[in-house]
Amino acid sequence: MFLLTFAFSHIVAVSASGYNGITIVLDAGHGGRDGGSVGVNGTIEKEINLKYTLALKEKLVSAGYRVELTRKTDDGLYLESAKNKKMSDLNARMEIIKRANPNLVISIHMNSFSSPSAHGASTYYRSGDESGQIVSDLIQQSLNTYLGAPSTKGKVGDYYILNESYYTAVLIECGFLSNPEEERLLNTDEYLKKFVDAVYNGILLYFG
Ligand SMILES: [Zn+2]
């Protein structure tokens, strides 16, 4: 209940500098030797995740949000010396999130499934994260409207970046790289713009 109350207690007031007092961490999934999934026509998840993340950052910054990124380049965040590079990478992401002390964390991924017909964007929150559920639902509803995503609500997701984050957090699977038509769409500027507008609209409703 505390989290729920907290979520609605933000007052969005844009200062003279344009900063509206809200910090969002954007987390582009995968990176470096971890490419994530690969599309049927060769799209590499880590690359398109970063492209979507940077486009969303631009939109949010221009609207007055302070945005911190976990990953700014193609490289992963793991130490080369680490035995378990996945954990090293995830721990580095959590450190950046903690330092930013954000109002919201959004992790960007692309989906993949054995059946090529699976399609659509979906949003996830960690079990018990009431604020995460609210923002996940709002972003999902917005994605349904802007992109015709088939799902209607955010879902509970078992992801490290959600489970380990104390902060309100949402993971977005933007679409399926295993679906040839969706992979093509995800690579168009038009679809990217619609996605960014949809997520931005969901964020605006949450903090508004
Ligand atoms: Zn992924």
PDB file of C-alpha atoms and ligand atoms in Angstrom:
ATOM      1  CA  MET A   1       0.000   0.000   0.000  1.00  0.00           C
ATOM      2  CA  PHE A   2       2.914   2.311   0.724  1.00  0.00           C
ATOM      3  CA  LEU A   3       4.116   1.905  -2.839  1.00  0.00           C
ATOM      4  CA  LEU A   4       0.672   2.650  -4.216  1.00  0.00           C
ATOM      5  CA  THR A   5       0.369   5.828  -2.154  1.00  0.00           C
ATOM      6  CA  PHE A   6       3.891   6.797  -3.110  1.00  0.00           C
ATOM      7  CA  ALA A   7       3.113   6.380  -6.806  1.00  0.00           C
ATOM      8  CA  PHE A   8       0.338   8.908  -6.700  1.00  0.00           C
ATOM      9  CA  SER A   9       2.138  11.393  -4.482  1.00  0.00           C
ATOM     10  CA  HIS A  10       4.467  12.647  -7.229  1.00  0.00           C
ATOM     11  CA  ILE A  11       3.735  16.154  -8.282  1.00  0.00           C
ATOM     12  CA  VAL A  12       4.895  16.804 -11.795  1.00  0.00           C
ATOM     13  CA  ALA A  13       6.109  20.385 -11.908  1.00  0.00           C
ATOM     14  CA  VAL A  14       8.462  21.372 -14.688  1.00  0.00           C
ATOM     15  CA  SER A  15      11.219  23.693 -13.417  1.00  0.00           C
ATOM     16  CA  ALA A  16      12.864  26.498 -15.346  1.00  0.00           C
ATOM     17  CA  SER A  17      15.515  24.025 -16.533  1.00  0.00           C
ATOM     18  CA  GLY A  18      12.766  21.826 -17.973  1.00  0.00           C
ATOM     19  CA  TYR A  19      13.413  19.034 -15.453  1.00  0.00           C
ATOM     20  CA  ASN A  20      10.155  17.647 -14.066  1.00  0.00           C
ATOM     21  CA  GLY A  21      11.725  16.000 -10.993  1.00  0.00           C
ATOM     22  CA  ILE A  22      11.250  12.406 -12.193  1.00  0.00           C
ATOM     23  CA  THR A  23      14.118  10.006 -12.842  1.00  0.00           C
ATOM     24  CA  ILE A  24      13.704   6.986 -15.102  1.00  0.00           C
ATOM     25  CA  VAL A  25      16.335   4.312 -15.694  1.00  0.00           C
ATOM     26  CA  LEU A  26      16.148   2.719 -19.134  1.00  0.00           C
ATOM     27  CA  ASP A  27      17.792  -0.689 -19.387  1.00  0.00           C
ATOM     28  CA  ALA A  28      18.627  -2.057 -22.840  1.00  0.00           C
ATOM     29  CA  GLY A  29      18.680  -5.827 -22.421  1.00  0.00           C
ATOM     30  CA  HIS A  30      21.756  -7.955 -23.255  1.00  0.00           C
ATOM     31  CA  GLY A  31      24.986  -6.559 -24.790  1.00  0.00           C
ATOM     32  CA  GLY A  32      28.522  -7.576 -25.666  1.00  0.00           C
ATOM     33  CA  ARG A  33      28.900 -11.331 -26.023  1.00  0.00           C
ATOM     34  CA  ASP A  34      25.260 -11.767 -24.950  1.00  0.00           C
ATOM     35  CA  GLY A  35      23.336 -10.935 -28.112  1.00  0.00           C
ATOM     36  CA  GLY A  36      19.950 -12.101 -26.819  1.00  0.00           C
ATOM     37  CA  SER A  37      17.626 -13.670 -29.361  1.00  0.00           C
ATOM     38  CA  VAL A  38      18.167 -13.539 -33.118  1.00  0.00           C
ATOM     39  CA  GLY A  39      15.345 -12.777 -35.543  1.00  0.00           C
ATOM     40  CA  VAL A  40      14.324 -15.097 -38.368  1.00  0.00           C
ATOM     41  CA  ASN A  41      15.825 -12.540 -40.759  1.00  0.00           C
ATOM     42  CA  GLY A  42      18.886 -11.842 -38.631  1.00  0.00           C
ATOM     43  CA  THR A  43      17.909  -8.989 -36.301  1.00  0.00           C
ATOM     44  CA  ILE A  44      20.124  -9.176 -33.213  1.00  0.00           C
ATOM     45  CA  GLU A  45      18.188  -8.457 -30.039  1.00  0.00           C
ATOM     46  CA  LYS A  46      20.933  -6.528 -28.202  1.00  0.00           C
ATOM     47  CA  GLU A  47      21.200  -4.100 -31.155  1.00  0.00           C
ATOM     48  CA  ILE A  48      17.506  -3.390 -31.600  1.00  0.00           C
ATOM     49  CA  ASN A  49      17.032  -3.160 -27.796  1.00  0.00           C
ATOM     50  CA  LEU A  50      19.589  -0.340 -27.699  1.00  0.00           C
ATOM     51  CA  LYS A  51      17.971   1.417 -30.667  1.00  0.00           C
ATOM     52  CA  TYR A  52      14.541   1.356 -28.956  1.00  0.00           C
ATOM     53  CA  THR A  53      16.054   2.436 -25.631  1.00  0.00           C
ATOM     54  CA  LEU A  54      17.866   5.446 -27.136  1.00  0.00           C
ATOM     55  CA  ALA A  55      14.733   6.557 -29.019  1.00  0.00           C
ATOM     56  CA  LEU A  56      12.675   6.358 -25.819  1.00  0.00           C
ATOM     57  CA  LYS A  57      15.373   8.263 -23.938  1.00  0.00           C
ATOM     58  CA  GLU A  58      15.264  11.109 -26.462  1.00  0.00           C
ATOM     59  CA  LYS A  59      11.483  11.419 -26.109  1.00  0.00           C
ATOM     60  CA  LEU A  60      11.588  11.368 -22.293  1.00  0.00           C
ATOM     61  CA  VAL A  61      14.470  13.833 -21.995  1.00  0.00           C
ATOM     62  CA  SER A  62      12.730  16.282 -24.312  1.00  0.00           C
ATOM     63  CA  ALA A  63       9.664  16.003 -22.040  1.00  0.00           C
ATOM     64  CA  GLY A  64      11.697  16.952 -18.942  1.00  0.00           C
ATOM     65  CA  TYR A  65      12.505  13.562 -17.413  1.00  0.00           C
ATOM     66  CA  ARG A  66      15.957  12.759 -16.090  1.00  0.00           C
ATOM     67  CA  VAL A  67      16.983   9.547 -17.840  1.00  0.00           C
ATOM     68  CA  GLU A  68      19.855   7.263 -16.852  1.00  0.00           C
ATOM     69  CA  LEU A  69      20.901   4.333 -19.032  1.00  0.00           C
ATOM     70  CA  THR A  70      22.398   1.082 -17.814  1.00  0.00           C
ATOM     71  CA  ARG A  71      23.957   0.310 -21.200  1.00  0.00           C
ATOM     72  CA  LYS A  72      24.920   3.098 -23.624  1.00  0.00           C
ATOM     73  CA  THR A  73      26.898   1.083 -26.167  1.00  0.00           C
ATOM     74  CA  ASP A  74      26.921  -2.371 -27.744  1.00  0.00           C
ATOM     75  CA  ASP A  75      29.100  -3.641 -24.878  1.00  0.00           C
ATOM     76  CA  GLY A  76      27.782  -5.700 -21.984  1.00  0.00           C
ATOM     77  CA  LEU A  77      28.362  -4.474 -18.428  1.00  0.00           C
ATOM     78  CA  TYR A  78      30.156  -7.607 -17.147  1.00  0.00           C
ATOM     79  CA  LEU A  79      33.765  -7.699 -16.073  1.00  0.00           C
ATOM     80  CA  GLU A  80      35.898  -9.578 -18.604  1.00  0.00           C
ATOM     81  CA  SER A  81      37.513 -11.366 -15.656  1.00  0.00           C
ATOM     82  CA  ALA A  82      34.161 -12.576 -14.246  1.00  0.00           C
ATOM     83  CA  LYS A  83      33.513 -16.318 -14.324  1.00  0.00           C
ATOM     84  CA  ASN A  84      29.758 -15.793 -14.463  1.00  0.00           C
ATOM     85  CA  LYS A  85      29.433 -12.944 -16.959  1.00  0.00           C
ATOM     86  CA  LYS A  86      25.628 -12.945 -16.877  1.00  0.00           C
ATOM     87  CA  MET A  87      25.589 -12.310 -13.112  1.00  0.00           C
ATOM     88  CA  SER A  88      28.413  -9.783 -13.386  1.00  0.00           C
ATOM     89  CA  ASP A  89      26.410  -7.943 -16.052  1.00  0.00           C
ATOM     90  CA  LEU A  90      23.166  -8.002 -14.049  1.00  0.00           C
ATOM     91  CA  ASN A  91      24.908  -6.859 -10.858  1.00  0.00           C
ATOM     92  CA  ALA A  92      26.461  -3.902 -12.707  1.00  0.00           C
ATOM     93  CA  ARG A  93      22.994  -2.945 -13.969  1.00  0.00           C
ATOM     94  CA  MET A  94      21.584  -3.104 -10.433  1.00  0.00           C
ATOM     95  CA  GLU A  95      24.398  -0.825  -9.188  1.00  0.00           C
ATOM     96  CA  ILE A  96      23.571   1.793 -11.835  1.00  0.00           C
ATOM     97  CA  ILE A  97      19.883   1.585 -10.903  1.00  0.00           C
ATOM     98  CA  LYS A  98      20.639   2.036  -7.191  1.00  0.00           C
ATOM     99  CA  ARG A  99      22.873   5.044  -7.862  1.00  0.00           C
ATOM    100  CA  ALA A 100      20.184   6.704  -9.978  1.00  0.00           C
ATOM    101  CA  ASN A 101      17.544   6.149  -7.248  1.00  0.00           C
ATOM    102  CA  PRO A 102      14.828   6.246  -9.928  1.00  0.00           C
ATOM    103  CA  ASN A 103      11.075   6.654  -9.771  1.00  0.00           C
ATOM    104  CA  LEU A 104      10.751   4.020 -12.488  1.00  0.00           C
ATOM    105  CA  VAL A 105      12.915   1.406 -14.215  1.00  0.00           C
ATOM    106  CA  ILE A 106      12.053   0.212 -17.725  1.00  0.00           C
ATOM    107  CA  SER A 107      13.911  -2.731 -19.214  1.00  0.00           C
ATOM    108  CA  ILE A 108      13.674  -3.169 -22.993  1.00  0.00           C
ATOM    109  CA  HIS A 109      13.754  -6.607 -24.638  1.00  0.00           C
ATOM    110  CA  MET A 110      12.506  -8.423 -27.742  1.00  0.00           C
ATOM    111  CA  ASN A 111      10.620 -11.689 -27.551  1.00  0.00           C
ATOM    112  CA  SER A 112      11.132 -15.004 -29.338  1.00  0.00           C
ATOM    113  CA  PHE A 113       9.027 -18.159 -29.463  1.00  0.00           C
ATOM    114  CA  SER A 114       9.054 -21.531 -31.220  1.00  0.00           C
ATOM    115  CA  SER A 115       5.819 -20.742 -33.072  1.00  0.00           C
ATOM    116  CA  PRO A 116       6.330 -18.007 -35.718  1.00  0.00           C
ATOM    117  CA  SER A 117       2.748 -16.774 -35.289  1.00  0.00           C
ATOM    118  CA  ALA A 118       3.318 -15.443 -31.737  1.00  0.00           C
ATOM    119  CA  HIS A 119       3.216 -11.632 -31.905  1.00  0.00           C
ATOM    120  CA  GLY A 120       2.664  -8.413 -29.997  1.00  0.00           C
ATOM    121  CA  ALA A 121       4.250  -6.321 -27.273  1.00  0.00           C
ATOM    122  CA  SER A 122       3.833  -7.345 -23.636  1.00  0.00           C
ATOM    123  CA  THR A 123       4.752  -5.768 -20.314  1.00  0.00           C
ATOM    124  CA  TYR A 124       5.816  -7.421 -17.050  1.00  0.00           C
ATOM    125  CA  TYR A 125       6.168  -6.434 -13.392  1.00  0.00           C
ATOM    126  CA  ARG A 126       7.420  -8.340 -10.363  1.00  0.00           C
ATOM    127  CA  SER A 127       4.934 -10.060  -8.091  1.00  0.00           C
ATOM    128  CA  GLY A 128       4.022  -7.705  -5.226  1.00  0.00           C
ATOM    129  CA  ASP A 129       5.169  -4.524  -6.986  1.00  0.00           C
ATOM    130  CA  GLU A 130       1.837  -2.662  -6.871  1.00  0.00           C
ATOM    131  CA  SER A 131       3.178   0.466  -8.563  1.00  0.00           C
ATOM    132  CA  GLY A 132       4.864  -1.721 -11.175  1.00  0.00           C
ATOM    133  CA  GLN A 133       1.538  -3.381 -11.891  1.00  0.00           C
ATOM    134  CA  ILE A 134      -0.151  -0.005 -12.361  1.00  0.00           C
ATOM    135  CA  VAL A 135       2.466   1.363 -14.757  1.00  0.00           C
ATOM    136  CA  SER A 136       2.727  -2.010 -16.527  1.00  0.00           C
ATOM    137  CA  ASP A 137      -1.040  -1.996 -17.144  1.00  0.00           C
ATOM    138  CA  LEU A 138      -0.964   1.614 -18.354  1.00  0.00           C
ATOM    139  CA  ILE A 139       1.907   1.001 -20.769  1.00  0.00           C
ATOM    140  CA  GLN A 140       0.297  -2.248 -21.957  1.00  0.00           C
ATOM    141  CA  GLN A 141      -3.049  -0.559 -22.623  1.00  0.00           C
ATOM    142  CA  SER A 142      -1.237   2.176 -24.518  1.00  0.00           C
ATOM    143  CA  LEU A 143       0.706  -0.399 -26.564  1.00  0.00           C
ATOM    144  CA  ASN A 144      -2.571  -2.181 -27.337  1.00  0.00           C
ATOM    145  CA  THR A 145      -4.001   1.074 -28.669  1.00  0.00           C
ATOM    146  CA  TYR A 146      -0.958   2.321 -30.601  1.00  0.00           C
ATOM    147  CA  LEU A 147       0.364  -1.000 -31.925  1.00  0.00           C
ATOM    148  CA  GLY A 148      -2.653  -3.286 -31.752  1.00  0.00           C
ATOM    149  CA  ALA A 149      -0.887  -5.528 -29.238  1.00  0.00           C
ATOM    150  CA  PRO A 150      -3.106  -8.531 -28.447  1.00  0.00           C
ATOM    151  CA  SER A 151      -2.595  -8.591 -24.676  1.00  0.00           C
ATOM    152  CA  THR A 152      -4.712  -6.319 -22.512  1.00  0.00           C
ATOM    153  CA  LYS A 153      -2.895  -6.168 -19.153  1.00  0.00           C
ATOM    154  CA  GLY A 154       0.563  -6.261 -17.662  1.00  0.00           C
ATOM    155  CA  LYS A 155       1.686  -9.692 -16.426  1.00  0.00           C
ATOM    156  CA  VAL A 156       3.757 -10.902 -13.520  1.00  0.00           C
ATOM    157  CA  GLY A 157       7.224 -11.725 -14.865  1.00  0.00           C
ATOM    158  CA  ASP A 158      10.050 -13.654 -13.250  1.00  0.00           C
ATOM    159  CA  TYR A 159      13.036 -11.610 -14.434  1.00  0.00           C
ATOM    160  CA  TYR A 160      16.188 -10.825 -12.461  1.00  0.00           C
ATOM    161  CA  ILE A 161      16.082  -7.129 -13.302  1.00  0.00           C
ATOM    162  CA  LEU A 162      12.529  -6.960 -11.871  1.00  0.00           C
ATOM    163  CA  ASN A 163      13.024  -9.320  -8.925  1.00  0.00           C
ATOM    164  CA  GLU A 164      16.210  -7.668  -7.695  1.00  0.00           C
ATOM    165  CA  SER A 165      15.015  -4.102  -8.123  1.00  0.00           C
ATOM    166  CA  TYR A 166      13.584  -2.394  -5.068  1.00  0.00           C
ATOM    167  CA  TYR A 167      12.225   0.256  -7.392  1.00  0.00           C
ATOM    168  CA  THR A 168       9.049   0.337  -9.437  1.00  0.00           C
ATOM    169  CA  ALA A 169      10.053  -1.620 -12.512  1.00  0.00           C
ATOM    170  CA  VAL A 170       8.567  -2.783 -15.806  1.00  0.00           C
ATOM    171  CA  LEU A 171      10.052  -5.029 -18.451  1.00  0.00           C
ATOM    172  CA  ILE A 172       8.754  -4.589 -21.996  1.00  0.00           C
ATOM    173  CA  GLU A 173       9.044  -7.328 -24.574  1.00  0.00           C
ATOM    174  CA  CYS A 174       8.527  -5.030 -27.573  1.00  0.00           C
ATOM    175  CA  GLY A 175       7.626  -7.764 -30.064  1.00  0.00           C
ATOM    176  CA  PHE A 176       8.599 -11.159 -31.457  1.00  0.00           C
ATOM    177  CA  LEU A 177      11.756 -11.461 -33.545  1.00  0.00           C
ATOM    178  CA  SER A 178      10.604 -15.043 -34.284  1.00  0.00           C
ATOM    179  CA  ASN A 179       7.639 -13.658 -36.257  1.00  0.00           C
ATOM    180  CA  PRO A 180       8.903 -12.575 -39.720  1.00  0.00           C
ATOM    181  CA  GLU A 181       6.284  -9.841 -40.222  1.00  0.00           C
ATOM    182  CA  GLU A 182       6.758  -8.454 -36.717  1.00  0.00           C
ATOM    183  CA  GLU A 183      10.542  -8.538 -37.109  1.00  0.00           C
ATOM    184  CA  ARG A 184      10.157  -6.463 -40.289  1.00  0.00           C
ATOM    185  CA  LEU A 185       7.828  -3.989 -38.546  1.00  0.00           C
ATOM    186  CA  LEU A 186      10.094  -3.646 -35.510  1.00  0.00           C
ATOM    187  CA  ASN A 187      12.872  -2.530 -37.860  1.00  0.00           C
ATOM    188  CA  THR A 188      10.833   0.302 -39.408  1.00  0.00           C
ATOM    189  CA  ASP A 189      11.100   3.903 -38.129  1.00  0.00           C
ATOM    190  CA  GLU A 190       7.311   4.194 -38.223  1.00  0.00           C
ATOM    191  CA  TYR A 191       6.828   1.286 -35.792  1.00  0.00           C
ATOM    192  CA  LEU A 192       9.614   2.542 -33.531  1.00  0.00           C
ATOM    193  CA  LYS A 193       7.952   5.956 -33.344  1.00  0.00           C
ATOM    194  CA  LYS A 194       4.582   4.411 -32.494  1.00  0.00           C
ATOM    195  CA  PHE A 195       6.227   2.293 -29.797  1.00  0.00           C
ATOM    196  CA  VAL A 196       7.969   5.304 -28.253  1.00  0.00           C
ATOM    197  CA  ASP A 197       4.735   7.343 -28.325  1.00  0.00           C
ATOM    198  CA  ALA A 198       2.825   4.450 -26.726  1.00  0.00           C
ATOM    199  CA  VAL A 199       5.306   3.940 -23.872  1.00  0.00           C
ATOM    200  CA  TYR A 200       5.597   7.686 -23.341  1.00  0.00           C
ATOM    201  CA  ASN A 201       1.810   7.963 -23.126  1.00  0.00           C
ATOM    202  CA  GLY A 202       1.683   5.169 -20.516  1.00  0.00           C
ATOM    203  CA  ILE A 203       4.398   6.891 -18.457  1.00  0.00           C
ATOM    204  CA  LEU A 204       2.573  10.206 -18.697  1.00  0.00           C
ATOM    205  CA  LEU A 205      -0.649   8.639 -17.414  1.00  0.00           C
ATOM    206  CA  TYR A 206       1.241   7.044 -14.522  1.00  0.00           C
ATOM    207  CA  PHE A 207       3.004  10.188 -13.324  1.00  0.00           C
ATOM    208  CA  GLY A 208       0.315  12.599 -14.505  1.00  0.00           C
TER     209      GLY A 208
HETATM  210 ZN    ZN B   1      15.980 -10.298 -24.028  1.00  0.00          ZN
END
